[in-house]
PDB file of C-alpha atoms in Angstrom:
ATOM      1  CA  MET Q   1     -29.921  14.628   2.519  1.00 88.00           C
ATOM      2  CA  THR Q   2     -27.171  15.215  -0.063  1.00 92.00           C
ATOM      3  CA  LEU Q   3     -24.153  13.320  -1.363  1.00 92.00           C
ATOM      4  CA  THR Q   4     -21.966  16.066   0.083  1.00 93.00           C
ATOM      5  CA  GLU Q   5     -23.319  15.437   3.572  1.00 93.00           C
ATOM      6  CA  LEU Q   6     -22.750  11.716   3.141  1.00 94.00           C
ATOM      7  CA  ARG Q   7     -19.163  12.363   2.073  1.00 93.00           C
ATOM      8  CA  TYR Q   8     -18.683  14.488   5.192  1.00 93.00           C
ATOM      9  CA  ILE Q   9     -19.816  11.764   7.596  1.00 93.00           C
ATOM     10  CA  VAL Q  10     -17.654   9.172   5.821  1.00 93.00           C
ATOM     11  CA  ALA Q  11     -14.660  11.508   6.185  1.00 92.00           C
ATOM     12  CA  VAL Q  12     -15.300  12.056   9.891  1.00 92.00           C
ATOM     13  CA  ALA Q  13     -15.710   8.316  10.424  1.00 91.00           C
ATOM     14  CA  ARG Q  14     -12.360   7.739   8.730  1.00 89.00           C
ATOM     15  CA  GLU Q  15     -10.403  10.542  10.388  1.00 88.00           C
ATOM     16  CA  ARG Q  16     -12.090  10.387  13.815  1.00 88.00           C
ATOM     17  CA  HIS Q  17     -11.642  14.143  13.917  1.00 89.00           C
ATOM     18  CA  PHE Q  18     -13.764  16.998  12.531  1.00 91.00           C
ATOM     19  CA  GLY Q  19     -10.808  19.236  11.724  1.00 90.00           C
ATOM     20  CA  ARG Q  20      -8.902  16.606   9.751  1.00 89.00           C
ATOM     21  CA  ALA Q  21     -12.101  15.520   8.004  1.00 91.00           C
ATOM     22  CA  ALA Q  22     -12.755  19.113   6.935  1.00 92.00           C
ATOM     23  CA  GLU Q  23      -9.234  19.369   5.515  1.00 92.00           C
ATOM     24  CA  ALA Q  24      -9.716  16.109   3.616  1.00 90.00           C
ATOM     25  CA  CYS Q  25     -12.974  17.473   2.144  1.00 92.00           C
ATOM     26  CA  PHE Q  26     -11.423  20.895   1.366  1.00 92.00           C
ATOM     27  CA  VAL Q  27     -13.986  22.801   3.437  1.00 93.00           C
ATOM     28  CA  SER Q  28     -13.869  24.736   6.687  1.00 94.00           C
ATOM     29  CA  GLN Q  29     -14.598  22.888   9.909  1.00 92.00           C
ATOM     30  CA  PRO Q  30     -17.717  24.992  10.673  1.00 93.00           C
ATOM     31  CA  THR Q  31     -19.121  24.166   7.215  1.00 94.00           C
ATOM     32  CA  LEU Q  32     -18.607  20.457   7.773  1.00 93.00           C
ATOM     33  CA  SER Q  33     -19.927  20.524  11.340  1.00 93.00           C
ATOM     34  CA  VAL Q  34     -23.085  22.419  10.383  1.00 94.00           C
ATOM     35  CA  ALA Q  35     -23.795  20.020   7.505  1.00 94.00           C
ATOM     36  CA  ILE Q  36     -23.417  16.960   9.724  1.00 94.00           C
ATOM     37  CA  LYS Q  37     -25.561  18.506  12.441  1.00 93.00           C
ATOM     38  CA  LYS Q  38     -28.234  19.226   9.810  1.00 93.00           C
ATOM     39  CA  LEU Q  39     -28.118  15.595   8.644  1.00 93.00           C
ATOM     40  CA  GLU Q  40     -28.421  14.304  12.210  1.00 92.00           C
ATOM     41  CA  GLU Q  41     -31.434  16.537  12.768  1.00 93.00           C
ATOM     42  CA  GLU Q  42     -33.031  15.405   9.511  1.00 94.00           C
ATOM     43  CA  LEU Q  43     -32.567  11.749  10.445  1.00 93.00           C
ATOM     44  CA  ASP Q  44     -33.351  12.428  14.108  1.00 93.00           C
ATOM     45  CA  VAL Q  45     -30.395  10.296  15.208  1.00 92.00           C
ATOM     46  CA  LYS Q  46     -26.950  10.887  16.654  1.00 92.00           C
ATOM     47  CA  ILE Q  47     -24.276   9.663  14.253  1.00 93.00           C
ATOM     48  CA  PHE Q  48     -21.181  10.711  16.225  1.00 92.00           C
ATOM     49  CA  GLU Q  49     -20.163  10.991  19.858  1.00 89.00           C
ATOM     50  CA  ARG Q  50     -18.050  14.133  20.237  1.00 84.00           C
ATOM     51  CA  GLY Q  51     -15.191  13.544  22.682  1.00 77.00           C
ATOM     52  CA  SER Q  52     -12.481  15.922  23.801  1.00 72.00           C
ATOM     53  CA  SER Q  53      -9.758  14.171  21.823  1.00 74.00           C
ATOM     54  CA  GLU Q  54     -11.502  11.822  19.387  1.00 80.00           C
ATOM     55  CA  VAL Q  55     -14.803  11.435  17.598  1.00 87.00           C
ATOM     56  CA  THR Q  56     -16.477   8.014  17.739  1.00 89.00           C
ATOM     57  CA  MET Q  57     -19.516   6.619  15.955  1.00 91.00           C
ATOM     58  CA  THR Q  58     -22.657   5.522  17.723  1.00 91.00           C
ATOM     59  CA  PRO Q  59     -23.827   1.959  16.925  1.00 91.00           C
ATOM     60  CA  LEU Q  60     -26.538   3.395  14.689  1.00 92.00           C
ATOM     61  CA  GLY Q  61     -23.995   5.823  13.227  1.00 91.00           C
ATOM     62  CA  GLU Q  62     -21.787   2.930  12.119  1.00 92.00           C
ATOM     63  CA  ALA Q  63     -24.650   1.457  10.109  1.00 93.00           C
ATOM     64  CA  ILE Q  64     -25.456   4.853   8.589  1.00 94.00           C
ATOM     65  CA  VAL Q  65     -21.829   5.440   7.579  1.00 93.00           C
ATOM     66  CA  ARG Q  66     -21.606   1.999   5.957  1.00 91.00           C
ATOM     67  CA  GLN Q  67     -24.718   2.741   3.932  1.00 93.00           C
ATOM     68  CA  ALA Q  68     -23.393   6.203   3.059  1.00 93.00           C
ATOM     69  CA  GLN Q  69     -20.220   4.619   1.676  1.00 90.00           C
ATOM     70  CA  GLN Q  70     -22.317   2.365  -0.556  1.00 88.00           C
ATOM     71  CA  VAL Q  71     -24.442   5.282  -1.767  1.00 92.00           C
ATOM     72  CA  ILE Q  72     -21.334   7.339  -2.624  1.00 90.00           C
ATOM     73  CA  GLU Q  73     -19.840   4.404  -4.478  1.00 85.00           C
ATOM     74  CA  GLN Q  74     -23.051   3.760  -6.389  1.00 86.00           C
ATOM     75  CA  ALA Q  75     -23.299   7.428  -7.337  1.00 88.00           C
ATOM     76  CA  GLN Q  76     -19.733   7.249  -8.659  1.00 83.00           C
ATOM     77  CA  ALA Q  77     -20.637   4.082 -10.548  1.00 79.00           C
ATOM     78  CA  ILE Q  78     -23.377   5.971 -12.386  1.00 83.00           C
ATOM     79  CA  LYS Q  79     -20.803   8.497 -13.571  1.00 80.00           C
ATOM     80  CA  GLU Q  80     -18.449   5.695 -14.602  1.00 74.00           C
ATOM     81  CA  ILE Q  81     -21.194   3.969 -16.592  1.00 74.00           C
ATOM     82  CA  ALA Q  82     -21.777   7.211 -18.483  1.00 75.00           C
ATOM     83  CA  LYS Q  83     -18.043   7.574 -19.163  1.00 70.00           C
ATOM     84  CA  ARG Q  84     -17.737   3.983 -20.350  1.00 65.00           C
ATOM     85  CA  GLY Q  85     -20.400   4.685 -22.952  1.00 65.00           C
ATOM     86  CA  LYS Q  86     -18.056   7.215 -24.516  1.00 71.00           C
ATOM     87  CA  ASP Q  87     -14.606   5.804 -23.724  1.00 77.00           C
ATOM     88  CA  PRO Q  88     -14.086   3.030 -21.151  1.00 73.00           C
ATOM     89  CA  LEU Q  89     -10.601   4.340 -20.445  1.00 85.00           C
ATOM     90  CA  ALA Q  90     -11.490   8.024 -20.219  1.00 82.00           C
ATOM     91  CA  GLY Q  91     -10.695   9.739 -16.952  1.00 83.00           C
ATOM     92  CA  PRO Q  92      -8.056   9.302 -14.240  1.00 89.00           C
ATOM     93  CA  LEU Q  93      -7.453   6.055 -12.361  1.00 93.00           C
ATOM     94  CA  ARG Q  94      -6.703   6.445  -8.651  1.00 95.00           C
ATOM     95  CA  LEU Q  95      -3.936   3.967  -7.887  1.00 97.00           C
ATOM     96  CA  GLY Q  96      -2.452   3.177  -4.474  1.00 97.00           C
ATOM     97  CA  ILE Q  97       0.892   1.442  -4.029  1.00 96.00           C
ATOM     98  CA  ILE Q  98       2.954   0.412  -1.010  1.00 94.00           C
ATOM     99  CA  TYR Q  99       6.246   2.106  -0.162  1.00 92.00           C
ATOM    100  CA  THR Q 100       8.448  -0.911  -0.934  1.00 93.00           C
ATOM    101  CA  ILE Q 101       7.083  -1.274  -4.473  1.00 95.00           C
ATOM    102  CA  GLY Q 102       6.371   2.292  -5.612  1.00 95.00           C
ATOM    103  CA  PRO Q 103       9.915   3.641  -6.156  1.00 94.00           C
ATOM    104  CA  TYR Q 104      10.944   0.593  -8.197  1.00 95.00           C
ATOM    105  CA  LEU Q 105       7.829  -0.058 -10.293  1.00 96.00           C
ATOM    106  CA  LEU Q 106       6.248   3.362 -10.816  1.00 95.00           C
ATOM    107  CA  PRO Q 107       8.836   5.065 -13.068  1.00 95.00           C
ATOM    108  CA  GLU Q 108       8.411   2.488 -15.837  1.00 96.00           C
ATOM    109  CA  LEU Q 109       4.739   1.821 -15.077  1.00 96.00           C
ATOM    110  CA  VAL Q 110       3.780   5.495 -15.391  1.00 96.00           C
ATOM    111  CA  LYS Q 111       5.744   5.766 -18.652  1.00 96.00           C
ATOM    112  CA  ASN Q 112       3.946   2.715 -20.062  1.00 96.00           C
ATOM    113  CA  ALA Q 113       0.547   3.989 -18.939  1.00 95.00           C
ATOM    114  CA  ILE Q 114       1.114   7.368 -20.608  1.00 95.00           C
ATOM    115  CA  GLU Q 115       2.129   5.662 -23.848  1.00 95.00           C
ATOM    116  CA  GLN Q 116      -0.652   3.048 -23.872  1.00 95.00           C
ATOM    117  CA  THR Q 117      -3.589   4.973 -22.345  1.00 94.00           C
ATOM    118  CA  PRO Q 118      -2.875   8.723 -22.398  1.00 93.00           C
ATOM    119  CA  GLN Q 119      -6.563   9.432 -21.747  1.00 90.00           C
ATOM    120  CA  MET Q 120      -6.314   7.627 -18.380  1.00 92.00           C
ATOM    121  CA  PRO Q 121      -3.799   9.485 -16.178  1.00 93.00           C
ATOM    122  CA  LEU Q 122      -2.759   7.731 -12.971  1.00 95.00           C
ATOM    123  CA  MET Q 123      -3.438   9.560  -9.717  1.00 95.00           C
ATOM    124  CA  LEU Q 124      -0.940   7.991  -7.326  1.00 96.00           C
ATOM    125  CA  GLN Q 125      -1.082   7.444  -3.578  1.00 94.00           C
ATOM    126  CA  GLU Q 126       1.882   5.816  -1.816  1.00 94.00           C
ATOM    127  CA  ASN Q 127       1.171   4.496   1.667  1.00 92.00           C
ATOM    128  CA  PHE Q 128       1.131   1.552   4.071  1.00 91.00           C
ATOM    129  CA  THR Q 129      -0.948  -1.525   3.220  1.00 91.00           C
ATOM    130  CA  VAL Q 130      -3.454  -0.923   6.024  1.00 90.00           C
ATOM    131  CA  LYS Q 131      -4.074   2.665   4.912  1.00 90.00           C
ATOM    132  CA  LEU Q 132      -4.446   1.710   1.251  1.00 93.00           C
ATOM    133  CA  LEU Q 133      -6.955  -1.016   2.129  1.00 92.00           C
ATOM    134  CA  ASP Q 134      -8.970   1.533   4.089  1.00 89.00           C
ATOM    135  CA  MET Q 135      -8.882   3.969   1.161  1.00 90.00           C
ATOM    136  CA  LEU Q 136     -10.050   1.225  -1.190  1.00 91.00           C
ATOM    137  CA  ARG Q 137     -12.913   0.378   1.134  1.00 87.00           C
ATOM    138  CA  THR Q 138     -14.076   3.987   1.379  1.00 84.00           C
ATOM    139  CA  GLY Q 139     -13.782   4.606  -2.374  1.00 85.00           C
ATOM    140  CA  GLU Q 140     -10.873   7.070  -2.175  1.00 88.00           C
ATOM    141  CA  LEU Q 141      -8.840   4.727  -4.379  1.00 93.00           C
ATOM    142  CA  ASP Q 142      -9.930   2.714  -7.398  1.00 93.00           C
ATOM    143  CA  CYS Q 143      -7.246   0.049  -7.087  1.00 96.00           C
ATOM    144  CA  ALA Q 144      -3.949  -0.670  -5.350  1.00 97.00           C
ATOM    145  CA  ILE Q 145      -0.759  -2.632  -5.910  1.00 97.00           C
ATOM    146  CA  LEU Q 146      -0.019  -4.598  -2.734  1.00 95.00           C
ATOM    147  CA  ALA Q 147       2.055  -7.517  -1.494  1.00 93.00           C
ATOM    148  CA  GLU Q 148       0.321 -10.550  -0.034  1.00 90.00           C
ATOM    149  CA  PRO Q 149      -0.653 -11.532   2.544  1.00 86.00           C
ATOM    150  CA  PHE Q 150      -3.043  -8.890   3.855  1.00 85.00           C
ATOM    151  CA  PRO Q 151      -6.432  -9.088   5.607  1.00 83.00           C
ATOM    152  CA  ASP Q 152      -9.269 -10.497   3.518  1.00 75.00           C
ATOM    153  CA  THR Q 153     -11.425  -7.494   2.715  1.00 77.00           C
ATOM    154  CA  GLY Q 154     -13.561  -9.018  -0.023  1.00 84.00           C
ATOM    155  CA  LEU Q 155     -11.560  -7.317  -2.766  1.00 92.00           C
ATOM    156  CA  ALA Q 156     -11.053  -8.592  -6.286  1.00 94.00           C
ATOM    157  CA  LEU Q 157      -7.418  -9.632  -6.816  1.00 95.00           C
ATOM    158  CA  ALA Q 158      -5.248 -10.216  -9.860  1.00 95.00           C
ATOM    159  CA  PRO Q 159      -1.726 -11.637  -9.396  1.00 96.00           C
ATOM    160  CA  LEU Q 160       1.018  -9.611 -11.061  1.00 97.00           C
ATOM    161  CA  TYR Q 161       4.348 -11.239 -10.172  1.00 96.00           C
ATOM    162  CA  ASP Q 162       6.344 -13.176  -7.581  1.00 96.00           C
ATOM    163  CA  GLU Q 163       9.440 -11.275  -6.452  1.00 96.00           C
ATOM    164  CA  PRO Q 164      12.472 -12.990  -4.881  1.00 95.00           C
ATOM    165  CA  PHE Q 165      14.336 -11.597  -1.866  1.00 94.00           C
ATOM    166  CA  TYR Q 166      18.074 -10.900  -1.679  1.00 95.00           C
ATOM    167  CA  VAL Q 167      20.465 -10.212   1.163  1.00 94.00           C
ATOM    168  CA  ALA Q 168      22.164  -6.812   1.015  1.00 94.00           C
ATOM    169  CA  VAL Q 169      25.575  -6.823   2.708  1.00 95.00           C
ATOM    170  CA  PRO Q 170      28.569  -4.477   2.848  1.00 95.00           C
ATOM    171  CA  ALA Q 171      31.052  -5.219   0.067  1.00 94.00           C
ATOM    172  CA  SER Q 172      33.715  -6.010   2.691  1.00 93.00           C
ATOM    173  CA  HIS Q 173      31.500  -8.487   4.571  1.00 93.00           C
ATOM    174  CA  PRO Q 174      32.454 -12.216   4.423  1.00 92.00           C
ATOM    175  CA  LEU Q 175      28.947 -13.062   3.172  1.00 92.00           C
ATOM    176  CA  ALA Q 176      29.538 -10.850   0.120  1.00 93.00           C
ATOM    177  CA  MET Q 177      31.766 -13.579  -1.300  1.00 92.00           C
ATOM    178  CA  GLN Q 178      29.130 -16.309  -0.982  1.00 93.00           C
ATOM    179  CA  PRO Q 179      27.251 -17.478  -4.099  1.00 95.00           C
ATOM    180  CA  ALA Q 180      24.086 -17.853  -1.989  1.00 95.00           C
ATOM    181  CA  ILE Q 181      23.067 -17.416   1.649  1.00 92.00           C
ATOM    182  CA  SER Q 182      20.776 -19.459   3.891  1.00 90.00           C
ATOM    183  CA  SER Q 183      18.395 -17.728   6.281  1.00 86.00           C
ATOM    184  CA  ALA Q 184      20.156 -19.559   9.126  1.00 85.00           C
ATOM    185  CA  ALA Q 185      23.386 -17.731   8.257  1.00 87.00           C
ATOM    186  CA  LEU Q 186      21.720 -14.404   9.119  1.00 85.00           C
ATOM    187  CA  LYS Q 187      21.064 -15.295  12.767  1.00 82.00           C
ATOM    188  CA  GLN Q 188      24.401 -13.971  14.006  1.00 81.00           C
ATOM    189  CA  GLU Q 189      24.248 -10.760  11.978  1.00 84.00           C
ATOM    190  CA  THR Q 190      23.080  -7.258  12.802  1.00 84.00           C
ATOM    191  CA  MET Q 191      19.781  -7.001  10.932  1.00 84.00           C
ATOM    192  CA  LEU Q 192      18.439  -3.658   9.712  1.00 85.00           C
ATOM    193  CA  LEU Q 193      14.646  -3.587   9.417  1.00 82.00           C
ATOM    194  CA  LEU Q 194      11.965  -1.250   8.148  1.00 82.00           C
ATOM    195  CA  GLY Q 195       9.853   0.379  10.841  1.00 77.00           C
ATOM    196  CA  THR Q 196       6.508  -0.892  12.084  1.00 74.00           C
ATOM    197  CA  GLY Q 197       3.720  -0.534   9.527  1.00 72.00           C
ATOM    198  CA  HIS Q 198       5.733  -1.711   6.522  1.00 78.00           C
ATOM    199  CA  CYS Q 199       4.467  -5.088   5.331  1.00 80.00           C
ATOM    200  CA  PHE Q 200       7.948  -5.899   3.998  1.00 80.00           C
ATOM    201  CA  ARG Q 201       9.175  -5.804   7.604  1.00 80.00           C
ATOM    202  CA  ASP Q 202       6.779  -8.693   8.296  1.00 78.00           C
ATOM    203  CA  HIS Q 203       8.074 -10.530   5.227  1.00 80.00           C
ATOM    204  CA  VAL Q 204      11.650 -10.243   6.510  1.00 79.00           C
ATOM    205  CA  LEU Q 205      10.622 -11.484   9.947  1.00 77.00           C
ATOM    206  CA  GLU Q 206       9.049 -14.522   8.291  1.00 77.00           C
ATOM    207  CA  VAL Q 207      12.395 -15.271   6.672  1.00 73.00           C
ATOM    208  CA  CYS Q 208      14.321 -14.507   9.888  1.00 71.00           C
ATOM    209  CA  PRO Q 209      11.845 -15.097  12.759  1.00 66.00           C
ATOM    210  CA  GLU Q 210      14.624 -14.817  15.329  1.00 57.00           C
ATOM    211  CA  PHE Q 211      14.643 -11.052  14.876  1.00 59.00           C
ATOM    212  CA  ALA Q 212      10.985 -10.752  15.878  1.00 53.00           C
ATOM    213  CA  ARG Q 213      11.945 -10.908  19.535  1.00 49.00           C
ATOM    214  CA  PHE Q 214      14.099  -7.732  19.439  1.00 45.00           C
ATOM    215  CA  ALA Q 215      15.852  -8.730  22.663  1.00 38.00           C
ATOM    216  CA  SER Q 216      19.488  -7.685  22.972  1.00 41.00           C
ATOM    217  CA  ASP Q 217      20.277 -10.799  25.009  1.00 43.00           C
ATOM    218  CA  ALA Q 218      18.329 -13.248  22.822  1.00 41.00           C
ATOM    219  CA  GLU Q 219      20.371 -16.219  21.737  1.00 42.00           C
ATOM    220  CA  GLY Q 220      21.768 -15.866  18.249  1.00 38.00           C
ATOM    221  CA  ILE Q 221      20.904 -12.169  17.917  1.00 35.00           C
ATOM    222  CA  ARG Q 222      23.244  -9.248  18.264  1.00 40.00           C
ATOM    223  CA  ARG Q 223      20.958  -6.265  17.768  1.00 46.00           C
ATOM    224  CA  SER Q 224      18.492  -4.691  15.350  1.00 53.00           C
ATOM    225  CA  PHE Q 225      18.008  -1.243  13.874  1.00 59.00           C
ATOM    226  CA  GLU Q 226      15.033   0.251  12.058  1.00 64.00           C
ATOM    227  CA  GLY Q 227      14.882   2.520   9.021  1.00 65.00           C
ATOM    228  CA  SER Q 228      12.159   4.564   7.363  1.00 73.00           C
ATOM    229  CA  SER Q 229      12.759   3.341   3.799  1.00 86.00           C
ATOM    230  CA  LEU Q 230      14.631   0.646   1.915  1.00 90.00           C
ATOM    231  CA  GLU Q 231      16.965   3.240   0.416  1.00 91.00           C
ATOM    232  CA  THR Q 232      17.835   4.594   3.874  1.00 89.00           C
ATOM    233  CA  ILE Q 233      18.567   1.069   5.086  1.00 90.00           C
ATOM    234  CA  LYS Q 234      20.772   0.396   2.042  1.00 92.00           C
ATOM    235  CA  HIS Q 235      22.878   3.435   2.950  1.00 91.00           C
ATOM    236  CA  MET Q 236      23.172   2.071   6.494  1.00 90.00           C
ATOM    237  CA  VAL Q 237      24.313  -1.282   5.109  1.00 92.00           C
ATOM    238  CA  ALA Q 238      26.840   0.402   2.808  1.00 93.00           C
ATOM    239  CA  SER Q 239      28.306   2.212   5.828  1.00 91.00           C
ATOM    240  CA  GLY Q 240      28.842  -1.116   7.594  1.00 90.00           C
ATOM    241  CA  MET Q 241      26.086  -0.898  10.197  1.00 88.00           C
ATOM    242  CA  GLY Q 242      24.653  -4.328   9.372  1.00 88.00           C
ATOM    243  CA  ILE Q 243      22.862  -6.307   6.692  1.00 90.00           C
ATOM    244  CA  THR Q 244      19.280  -6.389   5.413  1.00 90.00           C
ATOM    245  CA  VAL Q 245      16.873  -8.258   3.143  1.00 91.00           C
ATOM    246  CA  VAL Q 246      15.492  -6.483   0.054  1.00 93.00           C
ATOM    247  CA  PRO Q 247      13.028  -7.303  -2.739  1.00 94.00           C
ATOM    248  CA  GLY Q 248      14.564  -8.078  -6.098  1.00 95.00           C
ATOM    249  CA  LEU Q 249      13.206  -5.054  -7.988  1.00 95.00           C
ATOM    250  CA  SER Q 250      14.879  -2.695  -5.516  1.00 94.00           C
ATOM    251  CA  ILE Q 251      18.334  -3.823  -6.651  1.00 94.00           C
ATOM    252  CA  PRO Q 252      19.811  -1.100  -8.898  1.00 91.00           C
ATOM    253  CA  ARG Q 253      21.245  -2.039 -12.266  1.00 86.00           C
ATOM    254  CA  GLU Q 254      24.437  -0.122 -11.538  1.00 87.00           C
ATOM    255  CA  THR Q 255      26.929  -1.801  -9.188  1.00 85.00           C
ATOM    256  CA  HIS Q 256      27.374  -0.010  -5.855  1.00 87.00           C
ATOM    257  CA  PRO Q 257      31.021   0.129  -4.710  1.00 91.00           C
ATOM    258  CA  HIS Q 258      30.115  -0.572  -1.082  1.00 92.00           C
ATOM    259  CA  LEU Q 259      27.132  -2.942  -1.435  1.00 94.00           C
ATOM    260  CA  ARG Q 260      26.613  -6.494  -2.601  1.00 95.00           C
ATOM    261  CA  TYR Q 261      23.310  -8.277  -3.193  1.00 95.00           C
ATOM    262  CA  VAL Q 262      23.503 -12.020  -2.573  1.00 95.00           C
ATOM    263  CA  PRO Q 263      20.690 -14.448  -3.452  1.00 95.00           C
ATOM    264  CA  PHE Q 264      19.161 -16.843  -0.940  1.00 94.00           C
ATOM    265  CA  GLU Q 265      19.696 -20.565  -1.085  1.00 93.00           C
ATOM    266  CA  ALA Q 266      16.675 -22.603  -2.200  1.00 92.00           C
ATOM    267  CA  PRO Q 267      13.896 -22.403  -1.294  1.00 90.00           C
ATOM    268  CA  VAL Q 268      14.212 -18.709  -2.098  1.00 92.00           C
ATOM    269  CA  PRO Q 269      11.818 -16.509  -0.095  1.00 91.00           C
ATOM    270  CA  THR Q 270       9.524 -14.399  -2.271  1.00 93.00           C
ATOM    271  CA  ARG Q 271       6.537 -12.099  -2.037  1.00 93.00           C
ATOM    272  CA  ARG Q 272       3.505 -12.111  -4.314  1.00 94.00           C
ATOM    273  CA  VAL Q 273       2.535  -8.706  -5.702  1.00 96.00           C
ATOM    274  CA  VAL Q 274      -1.113  -8.292  -6.677  1.00 96.00           C
ATOM    275  CA  LEU Q 275      -3.502  -5.699  -8.040  1.00 97.00           C
ATOM    276  CA  ALA Q 276      -6.563  -5.230  -5.803  1.00 96.00           C
ATOM    277  CA  TRP Q 277      -9.830  -3.371  -6.440  1.00 95.00           C
ATOM    278  CA  ARG Q 278     -13.386  -3.300  -5.119  1.00 91.00           C
ATOM    279  CA  LYS Q 279     -15.623  -5.911  -6.703  1.00 89.00           C
ATOM    280  CA  SER Q 280     -18.178  -3.169  -7.328  1.00 84.00           C
ATOM    281  CA  PHE Q 281     -15.706  -1.085  -9.369  1.00 86.00           C
ATOM    282  CA  THR Q 282     -17.149  -0.865 -12.876  1.00 80.00           C
ATOM    283  CA  ARG Q 283     -14.159   0.196 -14.992  1.00 85.00           C
ATOM    284  CA  TYR Q 284     -12.998  -3.295 -15.920  1.00 88.00           C
ATOM    285  CA  GLU Q 285     -11.172  -2.024 -18.998  1.00 90.00           C
ATOM    286  CA  ALA Q 286      -9.148   0.375 -16.843  1.00 93.00           C
ATOM    287  CA  ILE Q 287      -8.019  -2.490 -14.584  1.00 95.00           C
ATOM    288  CA  ALA Q 288      -7.044  -4.549 -17.626  1.00 95.00           C
ATOM    289  CA  ALA Q 289      -5.138  -1.606 -19.115  1.00 96.00           C
ATOM    290  CA  LEU Q 290      -3.232  -1.085 -15.859  1.00 96.00           C
ATOM    291  CA  ARG Q 291      -2.286  -4.765 -15.716  1.00 96.00           C
ATOM    292  CA  ASN Q 292      -1.030  -4.568 -19.307  1.00 95.00           C
ATOM    293  CA  ALA Q 293       1.080  -1.542 -18.362  1.00 96.00           C
ATOM    294  CA  VAL Q 294       2.589  -3.524 -15.466  1.00 96.00           C
ATOM    295  CA  TYR Q 295       3.312  -6.519 -17.708  1.00 95.00           C
ATOM    296  CA  ALA Q 296       5.008  -4.202 -20.202  1.00 95.00           C
ATOM    297  CA  CYS Q 297       7.543  -3.238 -17.516  1.00 95.00           C
ATOM    298  CA  THR Q 298      10.979  -4.874 -17.583  1.00 93.00           C
ATOM    299  CA  LEU Q 299      10.589  -6.494 -14.111  1.00 93.00           C
ATOM    300  CA  PRO Q 300      14.031  -8.172 -14.054  1.00 92.00           C
ATOM    301  CA  GLY Q 301      14.268 -11.350 -12.017  1.00 91.00           C
ATOM    302  CA  VAL Q 302      10.580 -11.693 -11.137  1.00 94.00           C
ATOM    303  CA  THR Q 303       8.149 -14.413 -12.154  1.00 94.00           C
ATOM    304  CA  ARG Q 304       5.245 -12.880 -14.057  1.00 94.00           C
ATOM    305  CA  LEU Q 305       1.793 -14.203 -13.224  1.00 91.00           C
ATOM    306  CA  SER Q 306      -1.620 -14.170 -14.851  1.00 80.00           C
ATOM    307  CA  ASP Q 307      -5.063 -15.459 -13.975  1.00 65.00           C
TER     308      ASP Q 307
END
């Protein structure tokens, strides 16, 4: 039994497909399949059920994969302990970040990290919350910047900041002249939303629950559209297709000729942005350095938080 074989079964368990698992491990599918077959023969158990379209784990296979994940993580911890003896910040930090935070935080965060800890380059992964949580669990990421709430996965959490929401409207829209907008005022508007999978979509639906029904004949709703990114939706708003809700950091410093960002009336809806990592992750100094790099960012309009 080798660490490589354990990494292979963890990859197959995650991808549910031998071909995709082989690609993720940078080996050919026959190489991966032979190694897993060898491990099954050594253990004298069947780890996976091979279906025509998807691979599933046997009940015993699930327990083996969970243990394999722990072994891989512990092996990595040994390497980290050795590194910490030389330089606690030496080596890359694998950071995940959700789509609605990355474009607005990363440019300054990466700059700060390079200046403060040049020996600790950030390896970045932008994705949905669910995917990032899975990558944290399997050890593919060291930490992630997420927006609460998300499922309790037993992770260690450090609050970073609370970010207020704004309403983005066309410059010619009557609401553009308002000093502040209530969530009730949005009920009669055409709301543009991010697609399913974006946690910020859920945040918007908490502010405007009427839009969760997506029924064209629902009382107080005209219609809803979906976009793939906040920037795409902003362009749709600028063209007059509707309005949307955006996080404060996504508001550009330069005034857009066709867009206006209007604050909410109190109580202002917000989201809490946190840094999450596995409790077994041993590079505490790296987590602290990353938090310091975040706090060194300008972060206009947000409320900074600390433990």
